């Protein structure tokens, strides 16, 4: 029995090279129609060629063996809308893209922000402490310095900004994604 797959090939040489890929090589694949449609709707399809194929078990095993990191998965993350409200996002990414984004989000939250955290904010005037609370600074400080549980708020990375910042040319105009 054969299963239906959507296989996406990157066909733009300069964009492929900029993203560490090979032109005309498999960039992404899935057998899930919803993932395939999301990929098509969010990607700059001028740089991809999509092919719909039926694969048997052996052909699928070969595809996985050679292109495991190209399989599409859902990435669920967060972003901020134009009013700076946190909102969830769900976008189809390859395993390779997903690992890259998670790595960048972790680096941003746990290393980059850490450079700007003071251990003791209480020498500041009350209005500054109040402003820092609004920015979730005390939660971040507690998270970084003690490793304690965050209080009622959470610190979110702007995953969409990280995605766009890392693989912008593979996507449609970022304004359309928000």
Phi, psi and omega in degrees: 000139182252143176254151181274135180226148171254124179241130182248127179251140176272126187247355179265115187298313184293320179290322176301312181296321178298334182253015177068032181243170176253135180297143181065017177258161178299127176258319182207156174204157177196159170249009180260117184297324180294319176296316180299315180295320178295318178301312181297320183284339182253349185257155175282093187288356173290341181256001179238153171242127180257137179228134179256118184226161173250128182240140172275178184302318181294316179295321178296316178300321176296317179300313179296317182301318184269335188227038183305319182283358179265354181292135180282141177221162174280135171248119178252122182214201181230159173209175176246135177280186185292343177262014177064026174270139178289132175220147180284151174233155176219118184219145178282122176230153172287162177302322180297314178297317182300315179297320179297316181292316179297322178295315180293321178296316179297316179300316180296310184290323189257343181240312183293312181293327182305328181300338187250016183259126173267145180289326184231114180261356188290345171291345179288158175293157184304318183296329177286320177298319179298317179296320179295326177295319178300324180277006181066023183297318181296323176296316179297315180300314180295319181297317183280318187277320184256337189074013181287166177298139175294150180287219187286349182251164175232155177259126183245143171274154175270085187298323180296319177298322179292318178300308182296320180295330184265326184224038184309313188289349177274346184257164171291176180309128185300331178299327181287339181279338185277000000 
